[in-house]
């Protein structure tokens, strides 16, 4: 033994369970050497940390996935032993994460499921005259060890975006010719690479990633729709946002081996322009529908280098639904009513996109008139003006007047206007 081993205090422990297995995260006061191995009869995983200690009261709050309990003990020679008791045999994979904005050093122990869970996905329907269902992959951002942004009232991005994603999936599944696949349906972490793999395995026709924005100024508000940019970002704020969202892998925890594969995939992404044009087209339609239910921070699709949007052949957008850092919008994000209204608007935007750009052999290609885009309807709220509404939907005041046969610009609260196509 040459240099002294790294040793630390194990300060806290968290556990997460998902389809990829169970993840246990130990918070450390600094880097620590460790050795992990599995034992049977009963099944358990042992992690030895030479020279390290555990904070008093270090305990796992509840059983999670494969882990039923955590025991700690001091071994001769000043070695800390952590024992994870399991309800099934599992070979541990461990790695150390270095500090980031949110956390200090962490030791991650991943326990894959005993047998690889069979991937059960419905095969695309191929009834020839009806056309196949288009597949919409819905990605709730963050999850598990990575909470995303937080509101002053305690809302966490990972929770509100999952609620919206589930509502959107139900909307999509209720629509003729479409079916939804959720990237995650619980509180666990999924790497960027895995999110894209799920979309590819599902042969997604469209990928939508749902997030909530955050800014130090609590008055910042409104939704934004993003697509991948080939180079640079729309503006500095978009670049900073992409950097923050891309950091998820470091917060949620991806070992170096996974990162190398990620890089290899990104380098292969050479021919994205067709998917980028489609993403722009879809993003514009989403904005049009979202404008009826929420203020938009930007009325054009913004561009930034988001890792999760890097699928070369799948039209992909990322929606920042609202500012969780704005107390009013945080309350909206938590409200089931707002979540439902937003999910319905997103579904309409996706239908508009497929009606205009039907994939070959799909229901939308076989039934071109069935899903002709319905008109956007705007319900007049207090303070609405004709010019304000025109700007919001990027149409002229004159065309709104014409479509609705308005004799005057005076609007009544509750009045419903049909918004002409821009
Ligand atoms: Zn996010």
PDB file of C-alpha atoms and ligand atoms in Angstrom, residues 140-142 146-149 157-158 161 209-214 241 244-246 248 306 318-320, ligand 1:
ATOM      1  CA  UNK A 140     -40.756  13.503 -17.431  1.00  0.00           C
ATOM      2  CA  UNK A 141     -37.474  15.268 -16.620  1.00  0.00           C
ATOM      3  CA  UNK A 142     -35.235  14.406 -13.651  1.00  0.00           C
ATOM      4  CA  UNK A 146     -32.091  14.301  -9.206  1.00  0.00           C
ATOM      5  CA  UNK A 147     -34.992  16.499  -8.001  1.00  0.00           C
ATOM      6  CA  UNK A 148     -34.550  19.179 -10.695  1.00  0.00           C
ATOM      7  CA  UNK A 149     -35.572  22.705  -9.662  1.00  0.00           C
ATOM      8  CA  UNK A 157     -39.748  19.760 -10.588  1.00  0.00           C
ATOM      9  CA  UNK A 158     -39.424  15.959 -10.773  1.00  0.00           C
ATOM     10  CA  UNK A 161     -43.464  17.155 -14.464  1.00  0.00           C
ATOM     11  CA  UNK A 209     -39.456  16.115 -22.644  1.00  0.00           C
ATOM     12  CA  UNK A 210     -41.371  17.910 -19.871  1.00  0.00           C
ATOM     13  CA  UNK A 211     -39.599  20.271 -17.456  1.00  0.00           C
ATOM     14  CA  UNK A 212     -40.216  23.282 -15.225  1.00  0.00           C
ATOM     15  CA  UNK A 213     -38.005  26.348 -15.358  1.00  0.00           C
ATOM     16  CA  UNK A 214     -36.302  28.194 -12.515  1.00  0.00           C
ATOM     17  CA  UNK A 241     -30.724  26.407 -19.060  1.00  0.00           C
ATOM     18  CA  UNK A 244     -28.447  23.100 -16.012  1.00  0.00           C
ATOM     19  CA  UNK A 245     -30.701  20.439 -17.539  1.00  0.00           C
ATOM     20  CA  UNK A 246     -27.719  18.564 -18.979  1.00  0.00           C
ATOM     21  CA  UNK A 248     -28.897  15.852 -14.563  1.00  0.00           C
ATOM     22  CA  UNK A 306     -29.947  19.791 -24.792  1.00  0.00           C
ATOM     23  CA  UNK A 318     -38.349  20.052 -24.637  1.00  0.00           C
ATOM     24  CA  UNK A 319     -41.102  22.035 -22.924  1.00  0.00           C
ATOM     25  CA  UNK A 320     -40.352  24.232 -19.925  1.00  0.00           C
TER      26      UNK A 320
HETATM   27 ZN1  LIG B   1     -35.564  20.317 -15.796  1.00  0.00          ZN
END
